[in-house]
Coordinates of C-alpha atoms and ligand atoms in Angstrom, one line a residue:
X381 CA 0.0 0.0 0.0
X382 CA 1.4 3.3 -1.2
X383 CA 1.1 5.7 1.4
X384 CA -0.7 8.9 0.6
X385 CA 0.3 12.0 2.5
X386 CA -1.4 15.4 2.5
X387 CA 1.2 18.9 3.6
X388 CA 0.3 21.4 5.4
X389 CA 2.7 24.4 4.7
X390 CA 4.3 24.9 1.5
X391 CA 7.2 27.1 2.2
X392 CA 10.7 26.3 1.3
X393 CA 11.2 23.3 3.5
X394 CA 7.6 21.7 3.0
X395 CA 8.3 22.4 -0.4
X396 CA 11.9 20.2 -0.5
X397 CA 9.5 17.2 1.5
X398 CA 7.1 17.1 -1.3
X399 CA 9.6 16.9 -3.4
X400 CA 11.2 13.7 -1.7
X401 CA 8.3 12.2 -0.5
X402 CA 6.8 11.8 -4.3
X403 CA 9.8 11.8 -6.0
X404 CA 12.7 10.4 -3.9
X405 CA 11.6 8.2 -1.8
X406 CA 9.9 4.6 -1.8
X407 CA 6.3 3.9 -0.8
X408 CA 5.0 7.7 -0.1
X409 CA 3.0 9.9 -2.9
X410 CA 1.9 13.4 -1.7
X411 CA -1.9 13.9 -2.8
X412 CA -2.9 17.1 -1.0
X413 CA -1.3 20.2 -0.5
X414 CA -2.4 23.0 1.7
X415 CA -0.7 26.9 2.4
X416 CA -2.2 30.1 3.2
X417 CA -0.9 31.5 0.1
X418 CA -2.9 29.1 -2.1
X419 CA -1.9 30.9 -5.7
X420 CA 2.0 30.0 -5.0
X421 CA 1.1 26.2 -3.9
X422 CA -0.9 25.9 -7.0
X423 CA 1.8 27.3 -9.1
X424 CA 4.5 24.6 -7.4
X425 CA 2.1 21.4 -7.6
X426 CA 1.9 22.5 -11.4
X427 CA 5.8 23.2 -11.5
X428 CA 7.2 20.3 -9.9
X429 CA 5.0 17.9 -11.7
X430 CA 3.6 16.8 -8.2
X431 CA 0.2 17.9 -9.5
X432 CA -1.6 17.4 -6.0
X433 CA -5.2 18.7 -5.2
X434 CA -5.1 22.2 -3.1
X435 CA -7.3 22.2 -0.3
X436 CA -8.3 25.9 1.2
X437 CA -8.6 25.1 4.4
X438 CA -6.1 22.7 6.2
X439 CA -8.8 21.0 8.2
X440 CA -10.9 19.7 5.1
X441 CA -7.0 18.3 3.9
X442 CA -6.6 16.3 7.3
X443 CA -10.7 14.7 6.7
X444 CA -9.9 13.7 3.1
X445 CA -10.7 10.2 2.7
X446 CA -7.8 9.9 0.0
X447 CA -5.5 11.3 2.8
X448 CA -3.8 8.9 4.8
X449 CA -1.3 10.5 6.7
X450 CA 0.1 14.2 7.0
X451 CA 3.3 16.4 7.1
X452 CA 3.0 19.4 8.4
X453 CA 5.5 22.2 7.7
X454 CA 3.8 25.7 8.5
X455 CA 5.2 28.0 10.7
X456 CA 5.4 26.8 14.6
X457 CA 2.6 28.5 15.9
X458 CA 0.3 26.9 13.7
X459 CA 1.6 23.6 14.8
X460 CA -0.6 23.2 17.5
X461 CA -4.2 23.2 16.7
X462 CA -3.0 21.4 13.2
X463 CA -1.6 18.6 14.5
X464 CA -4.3 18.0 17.3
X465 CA -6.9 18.1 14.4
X466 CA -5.2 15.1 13.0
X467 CA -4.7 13.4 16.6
X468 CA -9.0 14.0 16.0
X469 CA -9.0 12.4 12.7
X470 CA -6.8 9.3 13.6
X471 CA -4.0 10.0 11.2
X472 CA -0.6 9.4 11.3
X473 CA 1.6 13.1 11.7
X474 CA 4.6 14.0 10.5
X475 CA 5.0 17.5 12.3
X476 CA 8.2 19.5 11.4
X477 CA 10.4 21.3 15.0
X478 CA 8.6 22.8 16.9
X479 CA 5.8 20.8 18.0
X480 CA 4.5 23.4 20.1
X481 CA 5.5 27.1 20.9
X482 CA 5.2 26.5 24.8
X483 CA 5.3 23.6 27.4
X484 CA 1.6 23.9 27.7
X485 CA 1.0 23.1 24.0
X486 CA 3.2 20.3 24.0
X487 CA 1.6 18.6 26.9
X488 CA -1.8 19.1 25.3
X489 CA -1.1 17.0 22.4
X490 CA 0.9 14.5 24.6
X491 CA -2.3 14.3 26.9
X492 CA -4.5 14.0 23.0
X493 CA -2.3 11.6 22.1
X494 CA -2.8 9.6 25.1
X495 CA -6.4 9.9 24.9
X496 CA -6.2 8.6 21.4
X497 CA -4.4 5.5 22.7
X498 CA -2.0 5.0 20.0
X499 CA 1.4 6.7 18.9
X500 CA 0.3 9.1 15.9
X501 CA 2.3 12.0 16.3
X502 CA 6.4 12.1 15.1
X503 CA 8.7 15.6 15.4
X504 CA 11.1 16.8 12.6
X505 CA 14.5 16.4 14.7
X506 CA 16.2 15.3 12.0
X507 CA 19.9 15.3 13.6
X508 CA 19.3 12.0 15.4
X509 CA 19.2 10.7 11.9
X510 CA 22.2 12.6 10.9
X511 CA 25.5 9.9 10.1
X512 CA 27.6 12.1 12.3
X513 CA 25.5 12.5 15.0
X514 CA 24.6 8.2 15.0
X515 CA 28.5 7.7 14.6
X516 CA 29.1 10.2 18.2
X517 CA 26.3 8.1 19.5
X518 CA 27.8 4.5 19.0
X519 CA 30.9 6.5 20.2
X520 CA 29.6 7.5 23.8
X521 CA 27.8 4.2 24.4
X522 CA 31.0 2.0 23.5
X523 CA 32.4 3.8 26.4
X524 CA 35.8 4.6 24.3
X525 CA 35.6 7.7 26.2
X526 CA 34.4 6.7 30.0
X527 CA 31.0 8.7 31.3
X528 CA 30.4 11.9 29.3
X529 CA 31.5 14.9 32.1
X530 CA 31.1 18.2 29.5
X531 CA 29.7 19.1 26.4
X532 CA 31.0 22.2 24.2
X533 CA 28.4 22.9 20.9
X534 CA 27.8 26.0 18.6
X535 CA 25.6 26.1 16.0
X536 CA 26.0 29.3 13.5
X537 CA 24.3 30.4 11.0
X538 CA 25.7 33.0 8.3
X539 CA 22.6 35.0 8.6
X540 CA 18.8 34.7 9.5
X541 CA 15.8 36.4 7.8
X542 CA 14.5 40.0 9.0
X543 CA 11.3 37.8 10.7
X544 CA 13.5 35.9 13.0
X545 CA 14.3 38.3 16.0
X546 CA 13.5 38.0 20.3
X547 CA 13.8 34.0 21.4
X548 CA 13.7 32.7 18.3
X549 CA 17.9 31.9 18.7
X550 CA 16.1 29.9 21.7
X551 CA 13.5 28.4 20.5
X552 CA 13.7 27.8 16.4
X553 CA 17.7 27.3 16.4
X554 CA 18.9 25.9 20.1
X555 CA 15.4 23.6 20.2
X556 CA 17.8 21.3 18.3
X557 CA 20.9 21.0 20.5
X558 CA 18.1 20.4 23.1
X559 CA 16.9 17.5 21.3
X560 CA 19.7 15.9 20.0
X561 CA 22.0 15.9 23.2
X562 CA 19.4 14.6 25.0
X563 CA 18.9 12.0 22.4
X564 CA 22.9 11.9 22.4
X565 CA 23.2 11.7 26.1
X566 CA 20.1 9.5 27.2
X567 CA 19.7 11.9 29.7
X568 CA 17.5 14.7 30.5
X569 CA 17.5 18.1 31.5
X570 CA 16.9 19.6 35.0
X571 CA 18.1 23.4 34.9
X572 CA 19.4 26.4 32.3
X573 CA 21.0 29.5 32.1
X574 CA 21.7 31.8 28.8
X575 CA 24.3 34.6 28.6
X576 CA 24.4 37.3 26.1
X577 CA 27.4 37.5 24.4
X578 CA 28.5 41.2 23.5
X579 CA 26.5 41.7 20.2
X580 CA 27.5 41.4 16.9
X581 CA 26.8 44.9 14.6
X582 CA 25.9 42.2 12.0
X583 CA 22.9 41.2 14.1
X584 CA 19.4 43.3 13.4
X585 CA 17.8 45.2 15.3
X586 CA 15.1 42.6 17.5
X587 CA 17.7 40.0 18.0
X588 CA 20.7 39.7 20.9
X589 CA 23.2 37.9 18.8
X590 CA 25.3 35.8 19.8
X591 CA 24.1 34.2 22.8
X592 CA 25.5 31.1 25.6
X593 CA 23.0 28.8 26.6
X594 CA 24.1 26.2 29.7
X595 CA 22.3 23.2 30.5
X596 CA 22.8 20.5 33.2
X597 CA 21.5 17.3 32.7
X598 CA 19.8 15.0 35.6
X599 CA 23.4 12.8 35.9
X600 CA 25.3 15.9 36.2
X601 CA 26.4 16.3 32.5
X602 CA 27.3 20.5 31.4
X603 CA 26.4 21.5 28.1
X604 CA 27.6 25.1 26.8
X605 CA 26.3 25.7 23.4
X606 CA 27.1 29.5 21.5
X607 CA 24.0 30.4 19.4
X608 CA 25.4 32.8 17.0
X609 CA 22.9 33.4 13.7
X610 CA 24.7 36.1 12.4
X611 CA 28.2 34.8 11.8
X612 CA 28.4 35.4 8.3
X613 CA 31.3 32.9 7.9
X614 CA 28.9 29.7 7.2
X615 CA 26.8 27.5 8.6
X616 CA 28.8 25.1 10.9
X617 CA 27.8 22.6 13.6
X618 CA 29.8 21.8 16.8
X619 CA 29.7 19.5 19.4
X620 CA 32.4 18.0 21.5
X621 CA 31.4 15.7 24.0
X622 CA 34.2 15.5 26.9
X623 CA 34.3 12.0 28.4
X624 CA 36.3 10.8 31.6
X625 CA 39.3 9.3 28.9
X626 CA 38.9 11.8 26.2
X627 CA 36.8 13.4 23.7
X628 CA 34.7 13.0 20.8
X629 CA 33.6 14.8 18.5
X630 CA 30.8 15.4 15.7
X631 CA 32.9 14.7 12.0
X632 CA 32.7 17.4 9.7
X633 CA 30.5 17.4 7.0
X634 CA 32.8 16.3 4.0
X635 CA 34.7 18.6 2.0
X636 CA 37.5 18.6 -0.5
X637 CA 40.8 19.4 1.3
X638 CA 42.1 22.3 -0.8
X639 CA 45.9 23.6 -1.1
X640 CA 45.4 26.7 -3.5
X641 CA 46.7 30.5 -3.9
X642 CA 48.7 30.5 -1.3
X643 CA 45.9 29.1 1.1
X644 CA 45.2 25.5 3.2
X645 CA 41.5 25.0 3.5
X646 CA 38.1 23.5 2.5
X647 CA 34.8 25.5 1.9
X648 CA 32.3 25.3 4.7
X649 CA 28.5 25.3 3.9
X650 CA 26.3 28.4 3.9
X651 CA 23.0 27.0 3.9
X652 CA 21.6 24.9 6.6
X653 CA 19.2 22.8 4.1
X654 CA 22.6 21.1 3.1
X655 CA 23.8 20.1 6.4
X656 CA 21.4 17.9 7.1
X657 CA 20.1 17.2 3.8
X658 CA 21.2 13.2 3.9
X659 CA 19.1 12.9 7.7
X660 CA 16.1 14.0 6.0
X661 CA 16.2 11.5 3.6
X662 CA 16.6 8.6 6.2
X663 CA 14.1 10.0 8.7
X664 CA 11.2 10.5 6.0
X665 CA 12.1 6.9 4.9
X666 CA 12.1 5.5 8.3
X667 CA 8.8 7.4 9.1
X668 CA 6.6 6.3 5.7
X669 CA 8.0 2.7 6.3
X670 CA 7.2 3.2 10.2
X671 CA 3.5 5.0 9.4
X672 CA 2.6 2.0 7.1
X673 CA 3.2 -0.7 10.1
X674 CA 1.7 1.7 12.3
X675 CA 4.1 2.4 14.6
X676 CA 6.3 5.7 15.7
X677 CA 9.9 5.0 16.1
X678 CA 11.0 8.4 15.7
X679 CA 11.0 11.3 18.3
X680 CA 7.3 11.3 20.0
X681 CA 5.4 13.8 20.8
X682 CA 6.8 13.4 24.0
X683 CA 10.4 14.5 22.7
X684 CA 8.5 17.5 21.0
X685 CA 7.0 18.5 24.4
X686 CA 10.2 17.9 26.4
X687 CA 11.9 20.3 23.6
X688 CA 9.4 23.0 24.1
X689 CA 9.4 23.1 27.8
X690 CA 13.0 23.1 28.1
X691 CA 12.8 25.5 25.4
X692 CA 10.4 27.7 27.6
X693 CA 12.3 27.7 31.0
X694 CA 15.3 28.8 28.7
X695 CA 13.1 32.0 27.9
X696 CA 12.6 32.5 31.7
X697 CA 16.1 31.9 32.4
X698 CA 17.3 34.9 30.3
X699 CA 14.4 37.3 31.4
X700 CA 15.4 36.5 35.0
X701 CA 18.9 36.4 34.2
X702 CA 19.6 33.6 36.1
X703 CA 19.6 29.7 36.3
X704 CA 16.2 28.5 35.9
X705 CA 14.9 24.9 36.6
X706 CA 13.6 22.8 33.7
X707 CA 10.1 21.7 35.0
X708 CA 8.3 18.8 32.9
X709 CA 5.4 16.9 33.7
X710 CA 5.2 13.2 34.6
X711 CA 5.6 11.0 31.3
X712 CA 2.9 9.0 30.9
X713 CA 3.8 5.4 30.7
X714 CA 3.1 5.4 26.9
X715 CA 6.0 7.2 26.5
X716 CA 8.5 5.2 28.4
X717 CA 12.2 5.0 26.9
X718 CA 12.8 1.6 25.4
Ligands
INS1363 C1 16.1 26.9 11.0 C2 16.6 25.5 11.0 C3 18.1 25.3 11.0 C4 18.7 26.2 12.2 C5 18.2 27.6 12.0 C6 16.7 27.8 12.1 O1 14.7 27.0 11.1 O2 16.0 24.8 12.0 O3 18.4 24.0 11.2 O4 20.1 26.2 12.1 O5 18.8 28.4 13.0 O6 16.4 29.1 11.9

């Protein structure tokens, strides 16, 4: 059976799943396509030969008996009410970082999801899919490096549109370290700070650029990741996990080793779609195969909640200058680690 998926949000990155759901990958075909600027998603179902029916409203998209599961790539607000309306419905959900924009929202579709009594919901953190990130993984648990002590990250991006200012180095850019080291660690978190670093002219007006976040995990583990979305040089990925008998650290993407005009270098990438592009590709695999046995293997909506209320005390830790506790709710033993 050929899994047919309906979108919701057709920007750039809903766009690039389309594209690999229909055309790239095996067992998926996208059907239904749904943004609030219709005339543009009509234009790119004609365009990239996709040719899926436009629904007006995303709610008659989720009911469409020819619809049997959905992505959902609009902006994070929206990601909310649109993915409890298919919790409703009974279908399968594919919902792109973040699940929610605060703790509360997350733990409503946990507690939907429980309701429902059966895992529907998976959330876009496509770096545990990442080769690198897998490889630091197997690393840590081979113990080749003793308990895991420290943690050192950045994540920089050359530059971020004039729309992304306040949290959002918090909550749309750092709401992956969150995930991912906790993933990395098998840990969780208990407490946060964030420092603001003295800022960059290159950073605009509504946004404190760069900025240190610290987290400590419940064995004791320190994580210092810089957040810096205006460092013009590229966009590069850090992490370097200390361990008791040494350290280990994520590989750099590949890149042609280059001795040239007087120069020893490589080119680093500029735009964040190519980082990651490979873990896409596995995770949207993993998720059709998974959604067509009916099961969620991927992050849950618990990991989606547990990034947005770390996420959130991160917020209050920087308005209150100070170290703020992580606070989450019980998990439900539907959720319980394997
Ligand atoms: C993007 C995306 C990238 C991240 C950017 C963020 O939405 O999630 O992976 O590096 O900072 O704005």
């Amino acid at each position: 059976m050929t899994l047919r998926i309906g979108i919701i949000g057709c920007g750039a990155i809903g766009q690039d799943h389309a594209r690999r759901l229909h055309f790239k990958l095996q067992g998926a075909t996208v059907v239904a396509l749904n943004d609030i600027h219709r005339e543009a998603t009509e234009a790119f179902s004609e365009a990239s030969g996709i040719r899926a029916r436009v629904y007006e409203h995303y709610q008659d998209l989720i009911q469409a008996p020819d619809v049997d599961a959905l992505l959902i790539a609009s902006w994070g607000p929206a990601h909310e009410e649109q993915v409890l309306a298919c919790i409703d419905a009974g279908k399968p959900v594919f919902c792109e970082k973040p699940l929610a924009t605060s703790a509360a929202g997350g733990l409503r579709i946990v507690e939907a999801e429980v309701k429902a009594g059966r895992k529907l919901v998976q959330v876009g953190f496509m770096r545990r899919y990442d080769a690198g990130y897998r490889q630091l993984k197997q690393t840590l648990q081979a113990g080749t490096i003793g308990d895991a002590l420290m943690v050192h990250c950045a994540h920089r991006n050359p530059s971020v549109p004039e729309m992304y200012v306040g949290d959002m180095n918090i909550t749309d850019t750092h709401v992956h370290e969150i995930d991912v080291l906790r993933w990395l660690l098998d840990d969780d978190y208990v407490s946060c700070q964030v420092i603001e670093g003295r800022k960059s002219r290159h950073a605009h007006a509504g946004l404190h650029d760069p900025i240190m976040v610290l987290l400590e995990t419940r064995q004791g583990i320190r994580i210092d990741t810089e957040i810096f979305v205006a460092c013009r040089f590229g966009y590069d990925i850090q992490c370097h996990v200390v361990g008791e008998t040494g350290v280990a650290s994520l590989p750099e993407p590949m890149s042609v080793p280059l001795r040239s005009q007087g120069r020893q270098g490589g080119a680093i990438l500029m735009d964040w779609k190519m980082r990651f592009i490979d873990s896409y590709d596995v995770e949207l695999q993993a998720w059709i195969d998974d959604t067509r046995k009916g099961l969620v293997t991927g992050p849950t909506a618990w990991d989606g909640y547990f990034a947005s209320a770390t996420a959130e005390a991160c917020v209050e830790a920087r308005r209150s200058k100070s170290i703020a506790p992580v606070r989450i709710a019980e998990r439900p033993d539907f959720y319980a680690r394997a």
